[in-house]
């Protein structure tokens, strides 16, 4: 098997994924007992082969609605309830996940206590657009959007930057029933959803739109 020319950078990224920042002094803590040795055959001086630079690099933690939110009704939950997700049976009350919707402060504090500077979280399409009527008008459920704004403010108040994910593999159930992404109208609906989110974000002081 031919070695990847950018293996050194790749291994550096893997090492970075095993490091945490101490909450007290913000210094990197290497969890390896011995330093990582990179074989010379993987070393490179070609800047084009470097996957990432750690200059001004920021560590972050990530979540997604389908992984952490409770009180969620989307295609992924529907899929799991039908017995098609083995892990769904590994824990009691799996639909509660980590209760990020009703108790987001718990996960947010855990993330902030690691010392990371970026928190990636998502907003759920199904929660904000529960039916085709909302989708066709390009509007969001006001109470759900307001709750997300509250959660986003909690993240920012905890000292972390927000990386907002608009879609993370889970469709609204009503859209899944029409064929999901195999139905070309899904693209149009998603476009309206994105426009509504961006419009709302511009008016939301806790979200920085780049």
CSV table of C-alpha atoms in Angstrom, one decimal:
chain,number,residue,atom,x,y,z
A,1,UNK,CA,0.0,0.0,0.0
A,2,UNK,CA,1.4,3.4,-1.0
A,3,UNK,CA,1.9,5.8,1.9
A,4,UNK,CA,-0.1,9.1,1.9
A,5,UNK,CA,2.2,12.1,1.3
A,6,UNK,CA,0.3,14.1,3.8
A,7,UNK,CA,0.3,11.4,6.5
A,8,UNK,CA,2.3,13.5,8.9
A,9,UNK,CA,-0.4,16.2,8.9
A,10,UNK,CA,-3.1,13.5,9.2
A,11,UNK,CA,-1.4,12.0,12.2
A,12,UNK,CA,-1.1,15.5,13.7
A,13,UNK,CA,-4.8,15.9,13.4
A,14,UNK,CA,-5.4,12.5,15.0
A,15,UNK,CA,-3.1,13.6,17.9
A,16,UNK,CA,-5.0,16.8,18.2
A,17,UNK,CA,-8.2,14.9,18.6
A,18,UNK,CA,-6.8,13.2,21.7
A,19,UNK,CA,-5.9,16.5,23.4
A,20,UNK,CA,-8.0,18.6,25.7
A,21,UNK,CA,-7.5,22.1,27.1
A,22,UNK,CA,-7.2,22.4,30.8
A,23,UNK,CA,-10.0,24.6,32.1
A,24,UNK,CA,-7.8,26.3,34.7
A,25,UNK,CA,-4.8,27.5,32.6
A,26,UNK,CA,-5.9,26.9,29.0
A,27,UNK,CA,-2.7,24.9,28.4
A,28,UNK,CA,-2.8,21.8,26.1
A,29,UNK,CA,-2.8,18.5,27.9
A,30,UNK,CA,-1.4,15.6,25.9
A,31,UNK,CA,-3.1,12.4,27.0
A,32,UNK,CA,-0.4,10.3,25.4
A,33,UNK,CA,2.2,9.0,27.9
A,34,UNK,CA,5.0,9.1,25.3
A,35,UNK,CA,5.5,11.6,22.4
A,36,UNK,CA,4.1,10.6,19.0
A,37,UNK,CA,6.8,9.4,16.7
A,38,UNK,CA,6.2,10.2,13.0
A,39,UNK,CA,8.1,7.8,10.7
A,40,UNK,CA,10.5,9.7,8.4
A,41,UNK,CA,8.9,8.2,5.3
A,42,UNK,CA,5.8,10.2,6.1
A,43,UNK,CA,7.5,13.5,6.7
A,44,UNK,CA,7.1,16.2,4.1
A,45,UNK,CA,8.3,19.7,3.5
A,46,UNK,CA,5.9,20.4,0.7
A,47,UNK,CA,3.4,23.0,2.0
A,48,UNK,CA,0.8,21.8,-0.5
A,49,UNK,CA,0.6,18.4,1.2
A,50,UNK,CA,-0.2,19.9,4.6
A,51,UNK,CA,-3.8,19.2,5.6
A,52,UNK,CA,-4.0,21.9,8.3
A,53,UNK,CA,-2.0,24.5,10.1
A,54,UNK,CA,-2.3,24.9,13.8
A,55,UNK,CA,-1.5,28.6,13.7
A,56,UNK,CA,-4.6,30.3,15.3
A,57,UNK,CA,-6.2,26.9,15.5
A,58,UNK,CA,-9.2,26.6,17.8
A,59,UNK,CA,-10.3,23.4,19.5
A,60,UNK,CA,-14.1,22.7,19.6
A,61,UNK,CA,-16.7,20.2,20.5
A,62,UNK,CA,-19.7,19.2,18.4
A,63,UNK,CA,-23.2,18.0,18.9
A,64,UNK,CA,-26.2,17.6,16.6
A,65,UNK,CA,-30.0,17.6,17.3
A,66,UNK,CA,-30.4,13.9,16.4
A,67,UNK,CA,-27.7,13.0,18.9
A,68,UNK,CA,-28.5,15.2,21.9
A,69,UNK,CA,-32.0,16.8,21.7
A,70,UNK,CA,-35.0,15.4,23.6
A,71,UNK,CA,-38.7,16.1,22.6
A,72,UNK,CA,-37.7,15.6,19.0
A,73,UNK,CA,-39.9,14.2,16.2
A,74,UNK,CA,-37.9,13.7,13.0
A,75,UNK,CA,-37.2,11.0,10.4
A,76,UNK,CA,-34.3,9.6,12.4
A,77,UNK,CA,-36.4,9.0,15.5
A,78,UNK,CA,-39.1,7.5,13.4
A,79,UNK,CA,-36.5,5.2,11.7
A,80,UNK,CA,-35.1,4.2,15.2
A,81,UNK,CA,-38.6,3.4,16.6
A,82,UNK,CA,-39.1,1.0,13.7
A,83,UNK,CA,-36.2,-1.1,15.1
A,84,UNK,CA,-33.7,-0.1,12.4
A,85,UNK,CA,-31.1,1.3,14.9
A,86,UNK,CA,-29.5,-1.3,17.1
A,87,UNK,CA,-28.1,1.3,19.5
A,88,UNK,CA,-31.6,2.5,20.2
A,89,UNK,CA,-32.1,-0.4,22.5
A,90,UNK,CA,-28.8,0.1,24.5
A,91,UNK,CA,-30.2,2.6,26.9
A,92,UNK,CA,-33.4,3.4,28.8
A,93,UNK,CA,-35.5,6.2,27.3
A,94,UNK,CA,-33.2,6.7,24.3
A,95,UNK,CA,-35.5,9.4,22.9
A,96,UNK,CA,-34.3,11.7,25.7
A,97,UNK,CA,-30.7,11.5,24.6
A,98,UNK,CA,-28.8,14.0,26.7
A,99,UNK,CA,-31.8,16.3,27.1
A,100,UNK,CA,-30.1,19.2,25.3
A,101,UNK,CA,-33.4,20.8,24.4
A,102,UNK,CA,-34.8,21.0,27.9
A,103,UNK,CA,-31.5,21.1,29.8
A,104,UNK,CA,-28.9,22.5,27.5
A,105,UNK,CA,-26.9,24.1,30.3
A,106,UNK,CA,-25.6,20.7,31.3
A,107,UNK,CA,-23.8,19.9,28.1
A,108,UNK,CA,-22.8,23.5,27.5
A,109,UNK,CA,-21.0,23.6,30.9
A,110,UNK,CA,-19.3,20.3,30.2
A,111,UNK,CA,-18.0,21.7,26.9
A,112,UNK,CA,-16.9,25.0,28.3
A,113,UNK,CA,-15.1,23.3,31.2
A,114,UNK,CA,-12.8,21.5,28.8
A,115,UNK,CA,-11.5,24.9,27.7
A,116,UNK,CA,-12.5,24.7,24.0
A,117,UNK,CA,-13.3,27.9,22.2
A,118,UNK,CA,-15.8,26.6,19.6
A,119,UNK,CA,-19.1,24.8,20.1
A,120,UNK,CA,-20.8,23.3,17.1
A,121,UNK,CA,-24.5,22.7,17.5
A,122,UNK,CA,-27.4,22.2,15.1
A,123,UNK,CA,-30.9,23.5,14.7
A,124,UNK,CA,-33.4,20.8,13.7
A,125,UNK,CA,-35.3,21.2,10.5
A,126,UNK,CA,-38.3,19.1,11.7
A,127,UNK,CA,-38.6,21.1,14.9
A,128,UNK,CA,-38.6,24.5,13.1
A,129,UNK,CA,-40.7,23.3,10.1
A,130,UNK,CA,-43.2,20.7,11.4
A,131,UNK,CA,-45.3,20.5,8.2
A,132,UNK,CA,-45.5,21.4,4.6
A,133,UNK,CA,-47.5,24.6,5.3
A,134,UNK,CA,-44.6,26.1,7.2
A,135,UNK,CA,-42.2,24.9,4.5
A,136,UNK,CA,-44.2,26.5,1.6
A,137,UNK,CA,-44.4,29.9,3.4
A,138,UNK,CA,-40.7,29.8,4.5
A,139,UNK,CA,-41.5,30.4,8.1
A,140,UNK,CA,-40.3,28.9,11.4
A,141,UNK,CA,-42.2,27.9,14.5
A,142,UNK,CA,-41.7,31.0,16.6
A,143,UNK,CA,-41.4,29.3,20.0
A,144,UNK,CA,-38.9,26.8,18.7
A,145,UNK,CA,-36.7,29.5,17.1
A,146,UNK,CA,-36.9,31.5,20.3
A,147,UNK,CA,-35.7,28.4,22.3
A,148,UNK,CA,-32.8,27.9,19.9
A,149,UNK,CA,-31.8,31.6,20.3
A,150,UNK,CA,-31.8,31.1,24.1
A,151,UNK,CA,-29.5,28.1,23.8
A,152,UNK,CA,-27.2,29.9,21.4
A,153,UNK,CA,-27.0,32.7,23.9
A,154,UNK,CA,-26.1,30.2,26.6
A,155,UNK,CA,-23.2,29.0,24.5
A,156,UNK,CA,-21.9,32.5,23.9
A,157,UNK,CA,-22.3,33.4,27.5
A,158,UNK,CA,-20.2,30.3,28.4
A,159,UNK,CA,-17.3,31.9,26.4
A,160,UNK,CA,-17.5,29.8,23.2
A,161,UNK,CA,-18.0,30.7,19.6
A,162,UNK,CA,-20.9,29.2,17.8
A,163,UNK,CA,-20.6,27.0,14.7
A,164,UNK,CA,-24.2,26.5,13.6
A,165,UNK,CA,-25.2,23.4,11.6
A,166,UNK,CA,-28.4,23.8,9.6
A,167,UNK,CA,-28.7,20.2,8.5
A,168,UNK,CA,-27.3,17.0,10.1
A,169,UNK,CA,-28.8,14.0,8.2
A,170,UNK,CA,-32.3,14.1,9.8
A,171,UNK,CA,-35.3,15.1,7.7
A,172,UNK,CA,-38.8,16.2,8.9
A,173,UNK,CA,-41.1,13.1,8.9
A,174,UNK,CA,-43.6,14.8,6.6
A,175,UNK,CA,-40.8,15.3,4.0
A,176,UNK,CA,-39.5,11.8,4.4
A,177,UNK,CA,-42.9,10.4,3.5
A,178,UNK,CA,-42.8,12.2,0.2
A,179,UNK,CA,-39.5,10.6,-0.7
A,180,UNK,CA,-37.0,12.7,1.2
A,181,UNK,CA,-34.0,13.8,-0.9
A,182,UNK,CA,-35.1,11.6,-3.8
A,183,UNK,CA,-38.0,14.1,-4.3
A,184,UNK,CA,-36.6,17.2,-6.0
A,185,UNK,CA,-39.0,19.4,-4.1
A,186,UNK,CA,-37.0,18.7,-1.0
A,187,UNK,CA,-34.2,20.9,-2.4
A,188,UNK,CA,-36.7,23.8,-2.8
A,189,UNK,CA,-38.1,23.3,0.8
A,190,UNK,CA,-34.6,23.2,2.2
A,191,UNK,CA,-33.7,26.4,0.3
A,192,UNK,CA,-36.7,28.2,2.0
A,193,UNK,CA,-35.7,26.8,5.3
A,194,UNK,CA,-32.1,28.1,4.9
A,195,UNK,CA,-33.4,31.5,3.9
A,196,UNK,CA,-35.6,31.7,7.0
A,197,UNK,CA,-32.8,30.7,9.3
A,198,UNK,CA,-30.4,33.2,7.8
A,199,UNK,CA,-33.0,35.9,7.9
A,200,UNK,CA,-33.6,35.1,11.6
A,201,UNK,CA,-29.9,34.9,12.3
A,202,UNK,CA,-29.2,38.4,10.9
A,203,UNK,CA,-31.7,39.7,13.4
A,204,UNK,CA,-30.3,37.6,16.2
A,205,UNK,CA,-27.4,39.4,18.0
A,206,UNK,CA,-25.9,36.1,19.4
A,207,UNK,CA,-25.3,34.7,15.9
A,208,UNK,CA,-22.5,36.1,13.8
A,209,UNK,CA,-23.3,35.6,10.1
A,210,UNK,CA,-20.2,35.4,8.0
